[in-house]
């Protein structure tokens, strides 16, 4: 996303120092057999994300324990005790708000949280931020981020899409179990409560965004014909029943509690788009554990499916992570999509929030289709053949016959970033590509590229620069041209010959279904990497390409609508449904055990952990598993030299009815002779229903020639399956500047609340290190000093920052909001990386003078 435009008029309310603009991460990319590129993968999942106004909203986390934190310590509580804890959290918030009011600051919370964490969100002016940071009752203040639905729909045109062997069905089942008696909270857009595919299995729900009494589907206020669809689609994957050709969801006997945390909200351009905010998501989790809102969480749902994702926000210590842990402490397993931003890393990659939370079951997407439509594509240069391959169609349009076409290109492609609609026409408005095969970079939004070329009359669209899964593009009806992706090298060679005046051409054959070579492999758009504490994410993978499900509304003949969806939220819905089946089959399992059995007994295959975690969902193995682990994965941080070592604690629980003796070992992926593991004890006997803790210590006298080493801790016993807990270790810190620059708009200025000087800080970094490497900032402090070096106070403290440009207004007031005397001052900035935790901060200084 681009930075929202700075609104200098908003600075009139500034009293000290406040960040009012941020540039979010906007990078993605992938290397693959069809070439490399630097464009975003967002074209696979709905196009570029809109800019949304988050204003000055912050989440304030208090140090008073929430209901979940108290229960974690007490292990058991009555209904009356939980209500008393709720009241205590409520009182703590009121006390903080009253203290602010006593200082002349009125704060009106947008959302308040008492169960999964104690805190609130609100639009805070800078004076409130400064004062809150100084209160002992406040544990931290965090920015509110946007979250977007993590899949898109594609309308089905043929009944064969529903066939049992097509790979489109959300197949994951346990014979004799359908999820009956299990409630799944669906945190997403509204759900079509009248859809026959969902009839009788969806409760009225809760609308977090508005004052409605039910979480139904809403229409775009500016275009009533546009409806929210994402929640209905995930609901169908979860509990659908009685669809075309026997189509059904994973857990058709379960019940859905829809919690509308995403929907039509205003964008920065004044229009409306479907999105959520992190504070709204936390509000949804707070209600998922207490559906009737009475302060007693004994009615908490067993599974909560989050359908939205905060791009790149894999933070492990922020309010989202605290809320996910709080939900798990209240026996609600949170299943979250890993995100749709594709390959990155090799260390911190593209995993979204809240999937990065240690307690979240983060889900990657695979392609389970048995066959995909392919066409023969021939690229010719004179009499020479550059390329002759059968390639998958990436859109829904197939050629009706074989065609030989002349080659066209748009006027400009701006490198590999794609072309605009105007680039397909000349200065007189005549199409440059009509009736031809247009060769063009896929760009940041491949779907828009195909649509734009089709509108200009292209007979075919040949993309390059990215590797896209077959049928992965969600295209409008304006996309009339078939689209394929060719290797970048072949496209470049063809275009070079064309520029040299050599006769070139492209032949595209008729479409035929062929075996899908990507079946069971993590898709290119599926986010991967590590969480920001080096924990392995995602945790598990499931089908997430062209999954058949329900769509809101009706067809012109009154029949129900169905479609397919692509994205990691579709995969997360399949895993959430599997969790409901497992919870029904084994009701004695708590949320943590359900998550561990799903991730720890998945089918690893040939994929690396940073792509699929423990592997692809294998529900039958999970159902018969006997050992659960906490945590679900281990991160050993960053190697810091020959004498470095790190110890992690792994808790193993015997969830069977018999005594087990477990043998433990560390198994690296690949040759890593320099690693030394010590597991104490490496052989443990665990009685039924009991748990044992083991310490895993890792040393490495020397660094291997790789940046990231992964593997698994395996726990095996006679007569039972082997549990695997993925682990990761980073070698070498990412070489990026945490403070790229810091500058002030005016070095000398008079104090003014309405015309402040602007401090701009480039915090965090995007580094190319074998891929796009994200380097976030764990904490950014801005400290005020006098010219003589006297410390005057903390002007701002921001946590969990993604790479970007952050702007602050300097009004001439100090940390307590009192006017500063005229004279010289210095702002000292300190930024800490997420790892290692004991790293020294990067520092910068900016001097200014008050007139």
Short mmCIF file of N, CA, C and O in Angstrom, two decimals, residues 192-266:
data_model
loop_
_atom_site.label_atom_id
_atom_site.label_comp_id
_atom_site.label_asym_id
_atom_site.label_seq_id
_atom_site.Cartn_x
_atom_site.Cartn_y
_atom_site.Cartn_z
N UNK A 192 -24.83 -14.62 4.53
CA UNK A 192 -26.18 -14.72 3.98
C UNK A 192 -26.96 -15.75 4.80
O UNK A 192 -26.84 -16.96 4.57
N UNK A 193 -27.74 -15.27 5.74
CA UNK A 193 -28.44 -16.15 6.67
C UNK A 193 -29.58 -16.92 6.01
O UNK A 193 -30.13 -17.85 6.60
N UNK A 194 -29.94 -16.54 4.77
CA UNK A 194 -31.07 -17.19 4.08
C UNK A 194 -30.60 -18.21 3.05
O UNK A 194 -31.44 -18.83 2.39
N UNK A 195 -29.32 -18.37 2.86
CA UNK A 195 -28.82 -19.29 1.82
C UNK A 195 -29.20 -20.72 2.18
O UNK A 195 -28.91 -21.19 3.30
N UNK A 196 -29.82 -21.47 1.26
CA UNK A 196 -30.24 -22.85 1.60
C UNK A 196 -29.08 -23.78 1.92
O UNK A 196 -29.26 -24.76 2.64
N UNK A 197 -27.90 -23.50 1.41
CA UNK A 197 -26.73 -24.33 1.69
C UNK A 197 -26.33 -24.25 3.16
O UNK A 197 -25.68 -25.16 3.68
N UNK A 198 -26.75 -23.17 3.83
CA UNK A 198 -26.37 -22.94 5.23
C UNK A 198 -27.56 -23.06 6.18
O UNK A 198 -27.41 -22.83 7.38
N UNK A 199 -28.72 -23.38 5.66
CA UNK A 199 -29.96 -23.34 6.43
C UNK A 199 -29.88 -24.14 7.72
O UNK A 199 -29.49 -25.31 7.72
N UNK A 200 -30.25 -23.47 8.83
CA UNK A 200 -30.34 -24.14 10.13
C UNK A 200 -29.03 -24.30 10.85
O UNK A 200 -29.01 -24.84 11.96
N UNK A 201 -27.93 -23.83 10.27
CA UNK A 201 -26.63 -24.05 10.89
C UNK A 201 -25.87 -22.76 11.17
O UNK A 201 -24.70 -22.80 11.56
N UNK A 202 -26.53 -21.62 10.97
CA UNK A 202 -25.89 -20.33 11.22
C UNK A 202 -26.76 -19.53 12.18
O UNK A 202 -27.94 -19.28 11.92
N UNK A 203 -26.18 -19.14 13.31
CA UNK A 203 -26.88 -18.32 14.30
C UNK A 203 -26.99 -16.88 13.80
O UNK A 203 -26.28 -16.48 12.88
N UNK A 204 -27.87 -16.07 14.39
CA UNK A 204 -27.97 -14.66 13.96
C UNK A 204 -26.65 -13.92 14.07
O UNK A 204 -26.34 -13.08 13.23
N UNK A 205 -25.88 -14.21 15.10
CA UNK A 205 -24.54 -13.67 15.20
C UNK A 205 -24.46 -12.29 15.81
O UNK A 205 -25.43 -11.76 16.38
N UNK A 206 -23.28 -11.69 15.69
CA UNK A 206 -22.95 -10.42 16.33
C UNK A 206 -22.32 -9.50 15.29
O UNK A 206 -21.41 -9.90 14.56
N UNK A 207 -22.80 -8.27 15.22
CA UNK A 207 -22.24 -7.28 14.30
C UNK A 207 -21.37 -6.32 15.08
O UNK A 207 -21.85 -5.41 15.75
N UNK A 208 -20.06 -6.52 15.01
CA UNK A 208 -19.12 -5.67 15.73
C UNK A 208 -19.05 -4.28 15.10
O UNK A 208 -18.82 -3.29 15.79
N UNK A 209 -19.27 -4.18 13.79
CA UNK A 209 -19.08 -2.93 13.08
C UNK A 209 -20.23 -1.94 13.26
O UNK A 209 -20.03 -0.74 13.17
N UNK A 210 -21.42 -2.44 13.46
CA UNK A 210 -22.57 -1.54 13.51
C UNK A 210 -23.51 -1.87 14.63
O UNK A 210 -23.19 -2.60 15.58
N UNK A 211 -24.71 -1.32 14.52
CA UNK A 211 -25.71 -1.49 15.56
C UNK A 211 -26.75 -2.55 15.19
O UNK A 211 -27.80 -2.66 15.83
N UNK A 212 -26.48 -3.32 14.14
CA UNK A 212 -27.43 -4.34 13.71
C UNK A 212 -27.49 -5.46 14.74
O UNK A 212 -26.54 -5.73 15.47
N UNK A 213 -28.63 -6.14 14.77
CA UNK A 213 -28.82 -7.23 15.73
C UNK A 213 -28.33 -8.56 15.20
O UNK A 213 -28.29 -9.54 15.94
N UNK A 214 -27.97 -8.64 13.94
CA UNK A 214 -27.51 -9.89 13.36
C UNK A 214 -26.35 -9.60 12.41
O UNK A 214 -26.20 -8.48 11.89
N UNK A 215 -25.53 -10.63 12.17
CA UNK A 215 -24.35 -10.49 11.32
C UNK A 215 -24.66 -10.90 9.90
O UNK A 215 -24.00 -11.76 9.31
N UNK A 216 -25.69 -10.29 9.31
CA UNK A 216 -26.06 -10.60 7.94
C UNK A 216 -25.21 -9.87 6.93
O UNK A 216 -24.37 -9.03 7.27
N UNK A 217 -25.42 -10.18 5.65
CA UNK A 217 -24.68 -9.56 4.56
C UNK A 217 -25.14 -8.12 4.40
O UNK A 217 -26.32 -7.80 4.48
N UNK A 218 -24.20 -7.22 4.17
CA UNK A 218 -24.49 -5.81 3.92
C UNK A 218 -24.08 -5.44 2.50
O UNK A 218 -23.20 -6.05 1.90
N UNK A 219 -24.73 -4.39 1.99
CA UNK A 219 -24.43 -3.89 0.66
C UNK A 219 -23.58 -2.64 0.75
O UNK A 219 -23.60 -1.92 1.75
N UNK A 220 -22.87 -2.36 -0.33
CA UNK A 220 -22.08 -1.14 -0.43
C UNK A 220 -23.02 0.07 -0.37
O UNK A 220 -23.94 0.17 -1.19
N UNK A 221 -22.85 0.98 0.59
CA UNK A 221 -23.74 2.13 0.69
C UNK A 221 -23.81 2.96 -0.58
O UNK A 221 -24.82 3.62 -0.84
N UNK A 222 -22.75 2.94 -1.38
CA UNK A 222 -22.72 3.72 -2.61
C UNK A 222 -23.10 2.92 -3.84
O UNK A 222 -23.29 3.48 -4.92
N UNK A 223 -23.19 1.60 -3.68
CA UNK A 223 -23.56 0.72 -4.80
C UNK A 223 -24.27 -0.50 -4.23
O UNK A 223 -23.65 -1.52 -3.97
N UNK A 224 -25.59 -0.41 -4.04
CA UNK A 224 -26.32 -1.51 -3.39
C UNK A 224 -26.20 -2.85 -4.10
O UNK A 224 -26.46 -3.89 -3.51
N UNK A 225 -25.78 -2.84 -5.35
CA UNK A 225 -25.62 -4.10 -6.05
C UNK A 225 -24.40 -4.88 -5.62
O UNK A 225 -24.29 -6.08 -5.90
N UNK A 226 -23.47 -4.23 -4.93
CA UNK A 226 -22.28 -4.91 -4.42
C UNK A 226 -22.55 -5.40 -3.01
O UNK A 226 -22.94 -4.60 -2.14
N UNK A 227 -22.34 -6.69 -2.78
CA UNK A 227 -22.60 -7.26 -1.46
C UNK A 227 -21.33 -7.88 -0.90
O UNK A 227 -20.43 -8.29 -1.65
N UNK A 228 -21.27 -7.95 0.41
CA UNK A 228 -20.19 -8.71 1.06
C UNK A 228 -20.38 -10.19 0.72
O UNK A 228 -21.50 -10.70 0.80
N UNK A 229 -19.31 -10.86 0.37
CA UNK A 229 -19.46 -12.27 0.02
C UNK A 229 -18.55 -13.20 0.80
O UNK A 229 -18.82 -14.40 0.90
N UNK A 230 -17.49 -12.66 1.39
CA UNK A 230 -16.45 -13.52 1.95
C UNK A 230 -16.96 -14.40 3.09
O UNK A 230 -16.65 -15.59 3.18
N UNK A 231 -17.75 -13.83 3.98
CA UNK A 231 -18.27 -14.61 5.11
C UNK A 231 -19.15 -15.75 4.66
O UNK A 231 -19.08 -16.87 5.21
N UNK A 232 -20.00 -15.51 3.65
CA UNK A 232 -20.87 -16.57 3.13
C UNK A 232 -20.04 -17.69 2.51
O UNK A 232 -20.38 -18.88 2.66
N UNK A 233 -18.96 -17.33 1.83
CA UNK A 233 -18.11 -18.35 1.22
C UNK A 233 -17.43 -19.23 2.26
O UNK A 233 -17.43 -20.47 2.14
N UNK A 234 -16.87 -18.62 3.29
CA UNK A 234 -16.21 -19.43 4.32
C UNK A 234 -17.22 -20.24 5.11
O UNK A 234 -16.94 -21.37 5.53
N UNK A 235 -18.42 -19.69 5.32
CA UNK A 235 -19.46 -20.44 6.02
C UNK A 235 -19.83 -21.70 5.25
O UNK A 235 -20.03 -22.77 5.84
N UNK A 236 -19.90 -21.60 3.92
CA UNK A 236 -20.21 -22.77 3.12
C UNK A 236 -19.13 -23.84 3.21
O UNK A 236 -19.43 -25.04 3.27
N UNK A 237 -17.85 -23.43 3.24
CA UNK A 237 -16.77 -24.40 3.40
C UNK A 237 -16.86 -25.08 4.75
O UNK A 237 -16.58 -26.28 4.89
N UNK A 238 -17.31 -24.36 5.75
CA UNK A 238 -17.40 -24.92 7.10
C UNK A 238 -18.57 -25.87 7.25
O UNK A 238 -18.41 -27.03 7.65
N UNK A 239 -19.81 -25.39 6.97
CA UNK A 239 -21.00 -26.16 7.37
C UNK A 239 -21.99 -26.37 6.24
O UNK A 239 -23.12 -26.82 6.49
N UNK A 240 -21.62 -26.08 4.99
CA UNK A 240 -22.57 -26.24 3.90
C UNK A 240 -23.08 -27.67 3.77
O UNK A 240 -22.38 -28.64 4.07
N UNK A 241 -24.32 -27.79 3.29
CA UNK A 241 -24.93 -29.13 3.13
C UNK A 241 -26.01 -29.04 2.05
O UNK A 241 -26.73 -28.06 1.95
N UNK A 242 -26.11 -30.11 1.23
CA UNK A 242 -27.15 -30.18 0.22
C UNK A 242 -26.88 -29.34 -1.01
O UNK A 242 -27.82 -28.85 -1.65
N UNK A 243 -25.60 -29.17 -1.40
CA UNK A 243 -25.26 -28.37 -2.56
C UNK A 243 -25.32 -29.18 -3.84
O UNK A 243 -25.70 -30.37 -3.85
N UNK A 244 -24.95 -28.59 -4.97
CA UNK A 244 -24.96 -29.28 -6.26
C UNK A 244 -24.09 -30.53 -6.25
O UNK A 244 -22.99 -30.52 -5.70
N UNK A 245 -24.60 -31.59 -6.84
CA UNK A 245 -23.85 -32.86 -6.95
C UNK A 245 -23.38 -33.36 -5.59
O UNK A 245 -22.33 -33.99 -5.48
N UNK A 246 -24.17 -33.09 -4.53
CA UNK A 246 -23.81 -33.57 -3.20
C UNK A 246 -22.74 -32.76 -2.50
O UNK A 246 -22.18 -33.22 -1.49
N UNK A 247 -22.45 -31.58 -2.99
CA UNK A 247 -21.44 -30.73 -2.37
C UNK A 247 -21.80 -30.44 -0.91
O UNK A 247 -22.96 -30.16 -0.59
N UNK A 248 -20.81 -30.49 -0.03
CA UNK A 248 -21.02 -30.16 1.38
C UNK A 248 -19.75 -29.62 1.99
O UNK A 248 -18.65 -29.76 1.44
N UNK A 249 -19.90 -28.97 3.13
CA UNK A 249 -18.76 -28.43 3.85
C UNK A 249 -18.05 -29.49 4.66
O UNK A 249 -18.43 -30.67 4.67
N UNK A 250 -17.02 -29.06 5.37
CA UNK A 250 -16.20 -30.00 6.14
C UNK A 250 -16.95 -30.51 7.36
O UNK A 250 -16.87 -31.69 7.70
N UNK A 251 -17.69 -29.65 8.03
CA UNK A 251 -18.39 -30.01 9.27
C UNK A 251 -19.85 -29.60 9.17
O UNK A 251 -20.29 -28.66 9.83
N UNK A 252 -20.66 -30.28 8.34
CA UNK A 252 -22.03 -29.84 8.08
C UNK A 252 -22.95 -29.94 9.29
O UNK A 252 -24.06 -29.39 9.25
N UNK A 253 -22.52 -30.61 10.35
CA UNK A 253 -23.35 -30.68 11.55
C UNK A 253 -23.01 -29.64 12.59
O UNK A 253 -23.70 -29.51 13.60
N UNK A 254 -21.95 -28.87 12.36
CA UNK A 254 -21.54 -27.84 13.32
C UNK A 254 -22.43 -26.61 13.19
O UNK A 254 -23.22 -26.47 12.26
N UNK A 255 -22.28 -25.71 14.14
CA UNK A 255 -23.03 -24.45 14.15
C UNK A 255 -22.06 -23.29 14.03
O UNK A 255 -21.00 -23.29 14.66
N UNK A 256 -22.44 -22.30 13.21
CA UNK A 256 -21.60 -21.12 13.04
C UNK A 256 -22.18 -19.95 13.84
O UNK A 256 -23.37 -19.66 13.76
N UNK A 257 -21.30 -19.30 14.60
CA UNK A 257 -21.63 -18.01 15.21
C UNK A 257 -20.92 -16.95 14.37
O UNK A 257 -19.72 -16.72 14.53
N UNK A 258 -21.65 -16.29 13.44
CA UNK A 258 -20.98 -15.27 12.64
C UNK A 258 -20.75 -14.00 13.45
O UNK A 258 -21.65 -13.51 14.13
N UNK A 259 -19.53 -13.50 13.41
CA UNK A 259 -19.18 -12.24 14.08
C UNK A 259 -18.64 -11.32 13.00
O UNK A 259 -17.56 -11.56 12.45
N UNK A 260 -19.40 -10.30 12.68
CA UNK A 260 -19.05 -9.42 11.57
C UNK A 260 -18.00 -8.41 12.02
O UNK A 260 -18.31 -7.40 12.63
N UNK A 261 -16.75 -8.71 11.70
CA UNK A 261 -15.64 -7.82 12.04
C UNK A 261 -15.13 -7.09 10.81
O UNK A 261 -14.26 -6.21 10.92
N UNK A 262 -15.61 -7.48 9.63
CA UNK A 262 -15.20 -6.85 8.37
C UNK A 262 -16.44 -6.51 7.55
O UNK A 262 -17.46 -7.21 7.65
N UNK A 263 -16.34 -5.48 6.78
CA UNK A 263 -17.48 -5.09 5.95
C UNK A 263 -17.19 -3.80 5.24
O UNK A 263 -16.06 -3.31 5.19
N UNK A 264 -18.25 -3.24 4.67
CA UNK A 264 -18.11 -1.98 3.93
C UNK A 264 -17.77 -0.84 4.88
O UNK A 264 -18.58 -0.47 5.72
N UNK A 265 -16.57 -0.32 4.72
CA UNK A 265 -16.14 0.82 5.51
C UNK A 265 -15.46 1.81 4.56
O UNK A 265 -14.96 1.44 3.51
N UNK A 266 -15.43 3.05 4.98
CA UNK A 266 -14.95 4.10 4.09
C UNK A 266 -13.46 4.00 3.84
O UNK A 266 -12.68 3.74 4.76
#
